[in-house]
Structure formats: C-alpha cells, structure tokens
Amino acid sequence: MPASAMPLPTMTHSSAFLLPASSSSAPRADDAAASTTYALVVLNQRLPRFAPLLWAQARLRLCADGGANRVFDGMPELLPAEDPDEVRARYKPDVIKGDMDSIRPEVKEYYSNLGANIVDESHDQDTTDLHKCISYITRNLPGTENSNLCILVVGALGGRFDHEMGNINVLYRFSNIRIVLLSDDCSIILLPKTHTHEIHIERSVEGPHCGLIPIGAPSTSTTTTGLRWNLANTSMSYGGLVSTSNIVEEDIVTVTSDSDLIWTISLRH
Amino acid sequence: MAPAPPLPTMRHSSAFLNPSSPAPPDDACATLALVVLNQRLPRFAPLLWSRAAVRVCADGGANRVFDGMPELLPGQDPGEVRARCVTSKPVTDDAYKPDVIKGDMDSIRPEVKEYYSNLGTKIVDESHDQDTTDLHKCVAFITQNPPVPDKSNQLCILVLGALGGRFDHEMGNINVLHLFPNIKIVLLSDDCLIFLLPRTHRHEIHIERSIEGPHCGLIPIGMPSTSTTTTGLRWNLYNASMSYGGLISTSNVLEEDKVTVTSDSDLIWTASLRD
C-alpha cells in the first residue's frame, strides 16, 4: 500500500464578478475575491448582455482586433437609454491588439484618436489573438501577481469551432493564470490537476446546469462534491463518460482529479 | 519487424451542402438522416431537409423547425411550409414536418407537439432516460431504424443545433461522435462543420471549395496525438505531436481540393463554411 500522497493545495474560484454592482460597502465574505484584479479581453463576437458590468470591474480592457468593432457597435446597444456617442467615448479600450484584418478602419481611427494603444501583430501568425492578449496582460499589469489576477474573456465561445478550441487551448497553455471564458449562456474555467478546487457558486446568476469535461486527455479518477450526480474516483473520457447536464446542488462544489478538467456552468437569463 | 498493414481509407465529402450537386450526392453519404437540436436553424436547413431520407427533431428542435422553416422561406405561406405533408415516398422536396420527435419533451411547446402529432409525426417520449443526451437518443434511433436498410453503411447523419449555446451540451454532442465512431455524423452550424476522424483509418476529405473553407483545423479533443500527418493544408503536419497545452491545429487553411489525414489518435476535423 503506497504511502498517502501530500494533499493537493486548494484553489478557490468565485464568480462574484457576475454580481450586479452594489452600492453597499459591506465586506465580502471571500477576501480573495475582494483583492482580485480583473482584466477584460473582448474577442470578435457579439457582446454578452453583462459586458458593461465586466468592463466596469476591469483595470485593463483589451480588444482583439474585431473585438473593437463589437465594443463600438455593441455597448451603445446594451445601454440604449444613454447617448451612443457618450457610451462609445466611455467604453474605450486601453489596447487593441492582433492582426488588424477584422477591425473596421473608422473604428480603429476612432479609438486611436481617443488614446487607445493599437498594437499591430500581423507579423505573428503562430499564436491566436487570445494568446497574444493574455501575454500582453501578464507583461503589462504592474504589481499584480498571477494569483490575484483574473482575466475575463468574452467572445471566445461559439462561432468558428477551430477558434473556440484554440481559445480553450489558451487556458491550458496559461494554466497558472485564472482565465474565464464567458458567453450569454455559460462560463468555463480550467481546473488544473495540480490543485483541489473549491468552486463558489453564485446561485443568483449561475446554474443550475454544469459539467466537467476531460478535454485533451482522459481522467482516470475524478471526485466531486456539491453536484446532483457526484463523481467518486470516476473515470471520464471522450468515448466514455463526460459529465454534462449535471446540476449544482450546493453553494460550494469541490473537484479533485488526476487530469486537467474544464468546468462549465450555465448562466441564468 | 514487418511494417504494419496500411490503414483502410475513409472518404469524406460535404457535397450534401452544395445546392448544385445532384442528390444523392456521393457514395460516401448516399443516405442522409437529419437531426435538429434546440438552437436556431442555420441558413441551409431547408436544403438539408429536402435531401434527408428521415428527419428527427430532438425535443425543442421541433420548436426551431416550426418557427424557423417559415423564416428561412419568407416568400412562402408559413402555414403551408409547416404543413406540407409527406406522401408515401420517403424522400420529397417540400415536407417540413419531422418524421420523429424524440427526447425529454421538456422544451417542446405544447402547441408545437400537438400540431406535428396531428400531422402524423411519431412522438417518442424519453423523459425516463436521463443517462444519455438527446443527440445520443436520436442517433441510436436512426441506427435502429435505418431509413434505407440495404444502404446503412453509406448512412450519414447530419446534425443541426449541436454547436454553440451551452458549452456542456456542445461537449456532450461531440462525445456522441466518439461514442458512435463507426457512423458518419456531421455537426453543422452557420459558421462551420465538424466530424470525427477515427484513428483506425486514413482519411481523404474532399473539399467543396464553393461551400467550405478557407479555414480548417484538427483538434485532439479527447487525447493527445503523438503523430499526425496531413496533406492539402497550408500548414501540413509531418508526424507532428498535438495536444491541449501544446500544439493544436487551428486557423489552418485549405490549399487543395483533397485533404488527407493520418493519425495515431482520434481527431476532430473542422472546416469553416463560406457566408
């Protein structure tokens, strides 16, 4: 009988960034969340309805190429009670990065005139737009350690399947950085096998459906708590069991696995 | 050591998407079955519907057909589009009434269910079975009830509404491709198509250049690949390793009319669709 292994360190996850802005200054139960620094990356798909909420919490906002079109067109649509020109001027990205083959010329000029940093990367065909943005953030958010940084990404899911899969691969390639991919329907994060995970569920905005997906490699043993159909040293793989249409039952879900997993949870409308 | 025998070749073609191709389009997909899941219909839904020998809606997919077919055929009377009846021939041009509606029945609107039931659609309530996804149930149904039994080895199941939306649904749908590796199943959206390339075969993918591309990818979604080799792409692979956390082939570009892929691992092939 092998000696028991050192327990894995615990990584906590919170979706507090999805909660509507509150004027109350009540201290948060989760200190880690209170000291989190958010960055926002906008990729080239229709903005989700909560984009203004995420924008408000981010210290750094990047658009990947055509994501700038989406902000230019989409923010006024999401804030129809306000003057479109005022909205556009207020929701100005700090950086626009990428190939520049999708951004409309007038959009590029508009944000450039407002002082956005335009970083043309058309020479680099080896990494995806999201990868370039994550690299930029890690180099340019001063005084931030990875454990306090959370990068929120909109527009990474749906659309072209190879884009979506490439975006998910970015989570694996930057596995030591918290990156959340968000759409109107759901959010996804990587749960690295190096940690036991505590996922704090914001029941007012998330759920009930969730899943654990062994993308990239099978899992021989995964154990969970807090789900309707918990796993107990269960194997998961493509071609076998993949946990989909599961249900969140408790406010904290725990996951321990021998393999990197993707956690996904539906978002309430 | 004697060399391993060469893998058998599997041919793939998306001619079913080409309005100019005669029907049935190709030996590789001589018989088409269509499954409609619960997402907005892609623009080519009427074309595929007209070419399918059997049409199955999974639960709320029936709402999408009821609402969506008239929208995609705006010059025609909605009531007429919905109600066009099938005659005794299995394949007709203009019937937008599903043959079967299958699943939990928790998404289909009651009036939609009643409407199609009155027209003769078979309603199969599977709410007791929570272990398999709606797509899995539909694929199992089609394989157990092949539309053209003596051509079941040329059956191709086309699926609408499997991509996008809730991510766990999408991943569960992709797992169905892996659970039925011997059946050609193609997941389609307005933006792209995907299908499984089982490692048991060498693959020849015939490209409909008027419909598909230019972008494509090869995705080792279930496990890493130690060695994949391709031809016909802008950035071909030569015994290349692919894995999540490492290289996966995305934003590749189709260069030739035929792409070949050989791999030691199951891969998902994806090609973008032209607007």
Coordinates of C-alpha atoms in Angstrom, one line a residue:
Chain A
M1 CA 0.0 0.0 0.0
P2 CA 1.7 3.2 -1.1
A3 CA 2.2 6.0 1.4
S4 CA -0.5 8.6 1.1
A5 CA 0.4 11.5 -1.1
M6 CA 0.7 15.0 0.1
P7 CA -2.7 16.6 -0.2
L8 CA -3.0 18.9 -3.1
P9 CA -3.2 22.6 -2.4
T10 CA -6.6 24.1 -2.7
M11 CA -7.6 26.6 -5.4
T12 CA -10.8 28.6 -4.9
H13 CA -12.9 30.0 -7.6
S14 CA -15.5 32.7 -7.5
S15 CA -17.9 34.3 -10.0
A16 CA -18.5 37.4 -7.9
F17 CA -17.6 39.5 -10.9
L18 CA -21.0 38.5 -12.4
L19 CA -23.0 40.0 -9.5
P20 CA -24.6 43.3 -10.2
A21 CA -22.7 46.3 -8.9
S22 CA -23.8 47.1 -5.4
S23 CA -23.6 50.4 -3.7
S24 CA -23.2 48.7 -0.4
S25 CA -19.7 48.6 1.0
A26 CA -20.4 45.5 3.1
P27 CA -17.2 43.4 3.3
R28 CA -17.2 40.4 1.1
A29 CA -17.1 37.0 2.7
D30 CA -14.4 35.9 0.3
D31 CA -11.3 38.1 0.9
A32 CA -9.5 36.6 -2.1
A33 CA -12.2 37.8 -4.4
A34 CA -12.1 41.3 -2.9
S35 CA -8.5 41.7 -3.8
T36 CA -8.7 40.3 -7.3
T37 CA -7.6 42.4 -10.2
Y38 CA -9.6 41.9 -13.3
A39 CA -8.6 42.3 -16.9
L40 CA -11.1 42.0 -19.8
V41 CA -10.5 40.7 -23.3
V42 CA -13.1 41.2 -26.0
L43 CA -12.9 38.8 -29.0
N44 CA -14.8 39.2 -32.2
Q45 CA -18.3 38.0 -31.4
R46 CA -21.5 39.7 -30.3
L47 CA -21.1 41.1 -26.7
P48 CA -22.9 39.2 -24.0
R49 CA -25.5 41.2 -22.1
F50 CA -23.3 41.6 -19.0
A51 CA -20.4 43.2 -20.9
P52 CA -20.8 46.6 -19.3
L53 CA -20.7 45.0 -15.8
L54 CA -17.4 43.2 -16.6
W55 CA -16.0 46.4 -18.2
A56 CA -16.7 48.4 -15.0
Q57 CA -14.6 46.0 -12.9
A58 CA -11.6 45.6 -15.2
R59 CA -8.4 47.5 -14.6
L60 CA -7.3 46.8 -18.2
R61 CA -9.5 46.3 -21.2
L62 CA -8.2 44.8 -24.4
C63 CA -9.9 44.2 -27.7
A64 CA -8.5 41.6 -30.0
D65 CA -8.8 43.0 -33.5
G66 CA -12.5 42.8 -34.5
G67 CA -13.5 42.8 -30.8
A68 CA -13.1 46.6 -31.2
N69 CA -16.0 46.6 -33.7
R70 CA -18.1 44.7 -31.2
V71 CA -17.4 47.2 -28.4
F72 CA -18.0 50.2 -30.8
D73 CA -21.3 48.7 -32.1
G74 CA -22.4 46.7 -29.0
M75 CA -22.0 48.9 -26.0
P76 CA -24.5 51.5 -27.2
E77 CA -26.9 48.7 -28.0
L78 CA -26.6 47.3 -24.4
L79 CA -27.1 50.8 -22.9
P80 CA -30.0 52.1 -25.1
A81 CA -31.1 54.7 -22.5
E82 CA -27.8 56.6 -23.0
D83 CA -26.4 58.7 -25.8
P84 CA -24.4 56.4 -28.1
D85 CA -21.5 58.8 -28.6
E86 CA -21.1 59.2 -24.8
V87 CA -21.2 55.4 -24.4
R88 CA -18.5 54.9 -27.0
A89 CA -16.3 57.5 -25.5
R90 CA -16.7 56.0 -22.1
Y91 CA -16.1 52.4 -23.2
K92 CA -12.8 53.0 -24.8
P93 CA -10.4 50.0 -24.8
D94 CA -6.9 50.5 -23.4
V95 CA -5.4 48.3 -26.0
I96 CA -6.4 46.9 -29.4
K97 CA -4.1 44.0 -30.4
G98 CA -4.0 41.5 -33.2
D99 CA -3.8 41.0 -36.9
M100 CA -5.9 44.1 -37.6
D101 CA -7.6 42.3 -40.5
S102 CA -11.1 42.5 -39.0
I103 CA -11.2 45.9 -37.3
R104 CA -13.0 48.5 -39.4
P105 CA -10.8 51.4 -40.3
E106 CA -13.1 54.0 -38.9
V107 CA -13.3 52.1 -35.6
K108 CA -9.5 51.9 -35.4
E109 CA -9.2 55.6 -36.1
Y110 CA -11.9 56.5 -33.5
Y111 CA -10.2 54.6 -30.7
S112 CA -6.7 55.7 -31.8
N113 CA -7.8 59.3 -31.6
L114 CA -9.1 58.7 -28.1
G115 CA -5.7 57.3 -27.0
A116 CA -6.1 53.6 -27.3
N117 CA -2.8 51.7 -27.7
I118 CA -3.0 50.0 -31.1
V119 CA -0.6 47.1 -31.3
D120 CA -0.3 45.5 -34.7
E121 CA 0.7 41.9 -34.5
S122 CA 0.0 40.8 -38.1
H123 CA 3.6 39.5 -38.4
D124 CA 2.9 36.8 -35.7
Q125 CA 0.9 34.0 -37.2
D126 CA 1.9 31.4 -34.6
T127 CA -0.4 32.3 -31.8
T128 CA -4.1 33.1 -31.5
D129 CA -5.4 36.6 -30.8
L130 CA -6.4 35.5 -27.3
H131 CA -2.9 34.1 -26.6
K132 CA -1.4 37.5 -27.7
C133 CA -3.8 39.3 -25.4
I134 CA -3.1 37.1 -22.4
S135 CA 0.7 37.5 -22.9
Y136 CA 0.2 41.3 -23.1
I137 CA -1.8 41.4 -19.9
T138 CA 0.8 39.3 -17.9
R139 CA 3.6 41.7 -19.0
N140 CA 1.6 45.0 -18.5
L141 CA -0.4 44.8 -15.4
P142 CA 2.2 46.1 -12.9
G143 CA 2.3 44.9 -9.3
T144 CA -0.1 42.0 -10.0
E145 CA 0.8 38.5 -9.1
N146 CA -0.9 35.7 -11.0
S147 CA -2.8 34.5 -8.0
N148 CA -4.6 37.9 -7.7
L149 CA -5.2 38.3 -11.5
C150 CA -8.4 37.1 -13.2
I151 CA -8.7 37.6 -16.9
L152 CA -12.3 37.7 -18.2
V153 CA -12.8 36.9 -21.8
V154 CA -16.0 37.5 -23.9
G155 CA -16.5 36.2 -27.5
A156 CA -14.3 33.1 -27.1
L157 CA -17.1 30.6 -27.4
G158 CA -19.4 29.7 -30.3
G159 CA -18.8 30.9 -33.8
R160 CA -16.0 29.0 -35.6
F161 CA -15.2 25.8 -33.9
D162 CA -11.4 25.9 -34.5
H163 CA -11.4 29.4 -32.9
E164 CA -13.3 28.1 -29.9
M165 CA -10.9 25.1 -29.5
G166 CA -7.9 27.3 -29.9
N167 CA -9.2 29.6 -27.2
I168 CA -9.7 26.7 -24.8
N169 CA -6.1 25.7 -25.5
V170 CA -5.0 29.1 -24.3
L171 CA -6.4 28.1 -20.9
Y172 CA -4.2 25.0 -20.9
R173 CA -1.1 26.9 -22.1
F174 CA -1.5 29.6 -19.3
S175 CA -2.7 27.1 -16.7
N176 CA -1.2 29.1 -13.8
I177 CA -3.4 32.2 -14.6
R178 CA -7.1 32.4 -13.9
I179 CA -8.9 32.9 -17.2
V180 CA -12.7 32.7 -17.5
L181 CA -14.4 32.4 -20.9
L182 CA -17.9 33.8 -20.8
S183 CA -20.9 33.8 -23.1
D184 CA -24.5 34.7 -22.6
D185 CA -25.2 31.0 -21.9
C186 CA -22.3 29.8 -19.8
S187 CA -18.8 30.3 -18.3
I188 CA -15.9 28.0 -18.4
I189 CA -12.6 27.7 -16.5
L190 CA -9.7 25.3 -16.3
L191 CA -9.3 23.2 -13.2
P192 CA -5.6 22.2 -13.2
K193 CA -4.9 18.7 -11.8
T194 CA -2.2 20.3 -9.5
H195 CA -5.0 21.5 -7.2
T196 CA -8.1 20.5 -5.4
H197 CA -10.8 23.0 -6.4
E198 CA -13.4 24.8 -4.4
I199 CA -15.9 26.5 -6.7
H200 CA -18.1 29.0 -5.0
I201 CA -21.4 29.2 -6.8
E202 CA -23.3 32.4 -7.1
R203 CA -26.8 30.9 -7.3
S204 CA -28.5 34.1 -8.3
V205 CA -26.5 34.3 -11.5
E206 CA -25.2 30.8 -12.2
G207 CA -26.6 27.4 -12.7
P208 CA -28.3 25.1 -12.4
H209 CA -26.6 23.2 -15.2
C210 CA -22.9 22.4 -15.0
G211 CA -20.4 19.9 -16.4
L212 CA -16.8 18.6 -16.1
I213 CA -15.1 18.0 -19.4
P214 CA -11.9 16.0 -19.8
I215 CA -10.6 18.0 -22.8
G216 CA -7.2 16.9 -24.0
A217 CA -6.7 13.8 -22.0
P218 CA -8.8 11.2 -20.2
S219 CA -9.2 11.3 -16.4
T220 CA -8.7 8.1 -14.5
S221 CA -10.1 9.4 -11.3
T222 CA -12.2 12.4 -10.5
T223 CA -14.1 13.1 -7.3
T224 CA -16.6 15.8 -6.7
T225 CA -19.0 17.1 -4.0
G226 CA -21.9 19.5 -4.4
L227 CA -23.4 18.1 -7.6
R228 CA -26.5 16.2 -8.2
W229 CA -24.6 13.4 -9.8
N230 CA -21.2 13.4 -8.0
L231 CA -18.2 11.6 -9.2
A232 CA -16.4 9.2 -6.9
N233 CA -13.0 8.2 -8.2
T234 CA -14.7 8.1 -11.6
S235 CA -13.1 7.7 -15.0
M236 CA -14.0 10.2 -17.7
S237 CA -13.0 10.4 -21.3
Y238 CA -14.2 11.2 -24.8
G239 CA -15.7 7.9 -26.0
G240 CA -16.8 7.2 -22.4
L241 CA -18.4 9.3 -19.7
V242 CA -18.3 13.1 -19.8
S243 CA -20.2 14.9 -17.1
T244 CA -22.7 17.1 -18.9
S245 CA -26.2 18.4 -17.9
N246 CA -25.1 17.9 -14.2
I247 CA -26.8 20.1 -11.6
V248 CA -25.3 22.3 -8.9
E249 CA -26.8 21.3 -5.6
E250 CA -24.8 23.2 -3.0
D251 CA -23.1 26.6 -2.8
I252 CA -19.7 25.1 -2.9
V253 CA -18.6 22.4 -5.4
T254 CA -15.3 20.6 -4.9
V255 CA -13.4 18.8 -7.6
T256 CA -10.2 16.7 -7.4
S257 CA -8.9 15.0 -10.4
D258 CA -5.8 13.3 -11.8
S259 CA -6.3 15.2 -15.1
D260 CA -6.9 18.8 -16.1
L261 CA -10.6 19.4 -16.5
I262 CA -12.8 22.1 -17.9
W263 CA -15.6 23.2 -15.5
T264 CA -18.6 24.8 -17.1
I265 CA -21.7 26.3 -15.6
S266 CA -24.8 27.8 -17.2
L267 CA -25.7 31.4 -16.6
R268 CA -29.2 32.4 -15.7
H269 CA -31.0 34.8 -18.0
Chain B
M1 CA 9.9 -6.2 -37.9
A2 CA 7.3 -6.3 -40.7
P3 CA 5.6 -3.0 -41.4
A4 CA 2.0 -2.7 -40.2
P5 CA -0.6 -3.1 -42.9
P6 CA -1.8 0.2 -44.3
L7 CA -4.9 1.6 -42.7
P8 CA -8.1 1.4 -44.7
T9 CA -9.2 4.7 -46.3
M10 CA -12.3 6.5 -45.2
R11 CA -13.6 9.1 -47.7
H12 CA -15.5 12.2 -46.6
S13 CA -17.4 14.7 -48.7
S14 CA -19.6 17.7 -47.9
A15 CA -21.4 17.6 -51.3
F16 CA -24.7 17.4 -49.5
L17 CA -24.2 21.1 -48.7
N18 CA -23.7 22.0 -52.4
P19 CA -27.0 23.0 -53.9
S20 CA -25.5 22.3 -57.4
S21 CA -24.7 18.7 -56.5
P22 CA -27.2 16.2 -57.7
A23 CA -29.0 14.2 -55.0
P24 CA -28.0 11.6 -53.8
P25 CA -24.7 13.5 -53.8
D26 CA -22.0 10.9 -53.3
D27 CA -21.3 7.3 -52.3
A28 CA -19.7 8.5 -49.1
C29 CA -23.1 9.8 -48.0
A30 CA -25.7 8.1 -50.1
T31 CA -28.4 8.2 -47.5
L32 CA -28.8 11.3 -45.3
A33 CA -30.6 11.5 -42.0
L34 CA -31.2 14.9 -40.4
V35 CA -31.3 15.6 -36.6
V36 CA -32.5 19.0 -35.4
L37 CA -31.4 20.1 -31.9
N38 CA -32.7 23.1 -29.9
Q39 CA -30.9 26.0 -31.5
R40 CA -31.7 28.5 -34.2
L41 CA -31.7 26.8 -37.6
P42 CA -28.7 27.5 -39.9
R43 CA -29.5 29.1 -43.3
F44 CA -29.1 25.8 -45.2
A45 CA -31.6 23.9 -43.1
P46 CA -34.2 23.7 -45.9
L47 CA -31.6 22.3 -48.4
L48 CA -30.5 19.5 -46.0
W49 CA -34.1 18.8 -45.0
S50 CA -35.1 18.3 -48.7
R51 CA -32.2 15.8 -49.1
A52 CA -32.7 13.8 -46.0
A53 CA -34.5 10.4 -46.0
V54 CA -35.5 10.8 -42.4
R55 CA -35.8 13.9 -40.2
V56 CA -35.7 13.7 -36.4
C57 CA -36.2 16.6 -34.0
A58 CA -34.8 16.3 -30.5
D59 CA -37.4 17.9 -28.2
G60 CA -37.1 21.7 -28.6
G61 CA -35.7 21.2 -32.1
A62 CA -39.3 20.9 -33.1
N63 CA -39.9 24.5 -32.0
R64 CA -37.0 25.5 -34.1
V65 CA -38.4 23.8 -37.2
F66 CA -41.9 25.2 -36.5
D67 CA -40.6 28.8 -36.1
G68 CA -37.5 28.6 -38.3
M69 CA -38.5 27.0 -41.6
P70 CA -41.1 29.7 -42.5
E71 CA -38.5 32.3 -41.6
L72 CA -35.9 30.7 -43.9
L73 CA -38.5 30.5 -46.7
P74 CA -40.0 34.0 -46.5
G75 CA -41.6 34.0 -49.9
Q76 CA -44.0 31.2 -48.9
D77 CA -47.0 30.9 -46.7
P78 CA -45.9 29.8 -43.2
G79 CA -48.9 27.6 -42.6
E80 CA -48.2 25.8 -45.9
V81 CA -44.5 25.5 -45.2
R82 CA -45.2 23.8 -41.8
A83 CA -47.9 21.5 -43.0
R84 CA -46.6 20.2 -46.3
C85 CA -47.3 16.5 -46.0
V86 CA -45.1 13.6 -46.8
T87 CA -46.5 11.2 -49.3
S88 CA -45.6 7.5 -49.1
K89 CA -42.3 8.2 -50.8
P90 CA -39.5 8.6 -48.1
V91 CA -37.8 11.5 -49.8
T92 CA -39.6 14.6 -51.0
D93 CA -38.7 18.1 -51.8
D94 CA -41.0 20.0 -49.7
A95 CA -42.2 18.5 -46.5
Y96 CA -41.1 20.4 -43.3
K97 CA -42.9 18.0 -41.0
P98 CA -40.5 15.9 -38.9
D99 CA -40.8 12.2 -39.1
V100 CA -40.0 11.7 -35.4
I101 CA -39.7 14.0 -32.4
K102 CA -37.7 12.4 -29.6
G103 CA -36.4 13.3 -26.2
D104 CA -37.4 14.6 -22.7
M105 CA -40.2 16.7 -24.0
D106 CA -39.4 19.4 -21.5
S107 CA -38.6 22.1 -24.2
I108 CA -41.1 21.5 -27.0
R109 CA -44.0 23.8 -26.8
P110 CA -47.3 22.0 -26.2
E111 CA -49.0 23.5 -29.3
V112 CA -46.0 22.5 -31.5
K113 CA -46.1 19.0 -30.2
E114 CA -49.9 18.8 -30.8
Y115 CA -49.5 20.3 -34.3
Y116 CA -47.0 17.8 -35.5
S117 CA -48.7 14.9 -33.7
N118 CA -51.9 15.7 -35.6
L119 CA -49.9 15.6 -38.9
G120 CA -48.6 12.1 -38.2
T121 CA -45.2 12.8 -36.7
K122 CA -44.2 10.0 -34.4
I123 CA -43.6 11.4 -30.8
V124 CA -41.3 9.3 -28.7
D125 CA -41.2 10.4 -25.1
E126 CA -37.9 9.5 -23.5
S127 CA -38.2 11.5 -20.3
H128 CA -37.4 8.4 -18.2
D129 CA -33.9 8.1 -19.6
Q130 CA -31.6 10.6 -18.1
D131 CA -28.4 8.8 -18.8
T132 CA -28.0 9.8 -22.5
T133 CA -28.2 13.1 -24.3
D134 CA -30.9 13.9 -26.8
L135 CA -28.5 13.6 -29.6
H136 CA -27.4 10.2 -28.4
K137 CA -31.0 9.1 -28.3
C138 CA -31.6 10.3 -31.9
V139 CA -28.5 8.7 -33.3
A140 CA -29.5 5.4 -31.6
F141 CA -33.0 5.7 -33.0
I142 CA -31.8 6.3 -36.5
T143 CA -29.3 3.4 -36.4
Q144 CA -32.0 1.1 -35.1
N145 CA -34.5 2.3 -37.7
P146 CA -32.3 2.9 -40.8
P147 CA -34.2 4.8 -43.5
V148 CA -32.7 2.7 -46.3
P149 CA -31.7 -0.6 -44.7
D150 CA -29.6 -2.0 -47.5
K151 CA -27.5 1.2 -47.7
S152 CA -26.9 1.6 -44.0
N153 CA -23.2 1.5 -44.5
Q154 CA -23.5 4.7 -46.5
L155 CA -25.6 6.5 -43.9
C156 CA -24.6 10.0 -43.0
I157 CA -26.3 11.7 -40.0
L158 CA -26.3 15.5 -40.3
V159 CA -27.0 17.4 -37.1
L160 CA -28.1 21.0 -36.7
G161 CA -28.0 22.9 -33.5
A162 CA -25.3 20.8 -31.8
L163 CA -22.7 23.6 -31.6
G164 CA -22.7 26.9 -29.7
G165 CA -25.1 27.6 -26.9
R166 CA -24.4 25.8 -23.6
F167 CA -20.9 24.5 -23.5
D168 CA -21.7 21.3 -21.7
H169 CA -24.3 20.5 -24.3
E170 CA -21.8 21.1 -27.1
M171 CA -19.2 18.9 -25.4
G172 CA -21.8 16.2 -24.8
N173 CA -22.7 16.3 -28.5
I174 CA -19.1 15.9 -29.5
N175 CA -18.8 12.9 -27.2
V176 CA -21.7 11.3 -29.2
L177 CA -19.3 11.4 -32.3
H178 CA -16.8 9.4 -30.2
L179 CA -19.5 7.0 -28.8
F180 CA -20.6 6.1 -32.4
P181 CA -17.2 6.1 -34.2
N182 CA -18.5 3.7 -36.9
I183 CA -21.2 6.1 -38.0
K184 CA -20.6 9.2 -40.1
I185 CA -22.1 12.1 -38.0
V186 CA -21.6 15.7 -39.1
L187 CA -22.3 18.6 -36.7
L188 CA -23.2 21.8 -38.6
S189 CA -23.7 25.4 -37.8
D190 CA -23.9 28.6 -39.9
D191 CA -20.1 29.0 -39.3
C192 CA -18.6 25.6 -39.7
L193 CA -18.9 21.8 -39.7
I194 CA -17.1 19.2 -37.7
F195 CA -16.8 15.4 -37.8
L196 CA -14.7 12.7 -36.2
L197 CA -11.6 11.2 -37.9
P198 CA -11.2 7.8 -36.2
R199 CA -7.6 6.7 -35.8
T200 CA -8.5 3.4 -37.3
H201 CA -8.5 4.9 -40.8
R202 CA -6.5 7.0 -43.2
H203 CA -8.8 9.9 -44.2
E204 CA -9.5 11.6 -47.5
I205 CA -11.5 14.7 -47.1
H206 CA -12.9 16.0 -50.4
I207 CA -13.4 19.8 -50.1
E208 CA -16.4 21.6 -51.7
R209 CA -14.4 24.8 -52.3
S210 CA -17.6 26.8 -53.2
I211 CA -19.1 25.9 -49.7
E212 CA -16.2 25.2 -47.3
G213 CA -13.2 27.0 -46.2
P214 CA -10.8 28.6 -46.3
H215 CA -10.2 27.9 -42.6
C216 CA -9.9 24.5 -41.0
G217 CA -8.5 22.7 -38.0
L218 CA -7.6 19.4 -36.5
I219 CA -8.4 19.0 -32.8
P220 CA -7.1 16.3 -30.4
I221 CA -10.0 16.8 -28.1
G222 CA -10.0 13.5 -26.2
M223 CA -6.4 12.6 -26.0
P224 CA -3.0 13.8 -27.3
S225 CA -1.8 12.6 -30.7
T226 CA 1.9 11.5 -30.9
S227 CA 1.9 11.5 -34.7
T228 CA -0.3 13.1 -37.2
T229 CA 0.5 13.6 -40.9
T230 CA -1.6 15.7 -43.4
T231 CA -1.5 16.8 -47.0
G232 CA -3.5 19.6 -48.6
L233 CA -3.3 22.2 -45.9
R234 CA -1.3 25.4 -45.8
W235 CA 0.5 24.3 -42.7
N236 CA 0.7 20.5 -43.1
L237 CA 1.7 18.2 -40.2
Y238 CA 4.5 15.7 -40.6
N239 CA 4.4 13.1 -37.8
A240 CA 3.6 16.1 -35.6
S241 CA 2.5 15.8 -32.0
M242 CA -0.7 17.6 -31.0
S243 CA -2.2 18.1 -27.5
Y244 CA -4.0 20.5 -25.3
G245 CA -1.3 22.6 -23.6
G246 CA 0.8 22.2 -26.8
L247 CA 0.1 22.5 -30.5
I248 CA -3.4 22.0 -31.9
S249 CA -4.1 22.9 -35.5
T250 CA -6.5 25.9 -35.7
S251 CA -6.9 28.7 -38.3
N252 CA -5.2 26.4 -40.8
V253 CA -6.1 27.0 -44.4
L254 CA -7.3 24.6 -47.1
E255 CA -5.0 24.6 -50.1
E256 CA -6.1 21.7 -52.2
D257 CA -9.4 20.0 -53.1
K258 CA -8.4 16.9 -51.2
V259 CA -7.0 16.8 -47.7
T260 CA -5.5 13.6 -46.2
V261 CA -5.1 12.9 -42.5
T262 CA -3.4 10.0 -40.8
S263 CA -3.1 10.0 -37.0
D264 CA -2.4 7.7 -34.1
S265 CA -5.3 9.4 -32.2
D266 CA -8.9 10.2 -32.9
L267 CA -9.2 13.8 -34.2
I268 CA -12.0 16.2 -34.7
W269 CA -11.8 17.8 -38.2
T270 CA -13.4 21.2 -38.6
A271 CA -13.9 23.4 -41.7
S272 CA -15.4 26.8 -41.8
L273 CA -18.4 27.5 -44.1
R274 CA -18.5 30.4 -46.5
D275 CA -21.2 33.0 -45.9

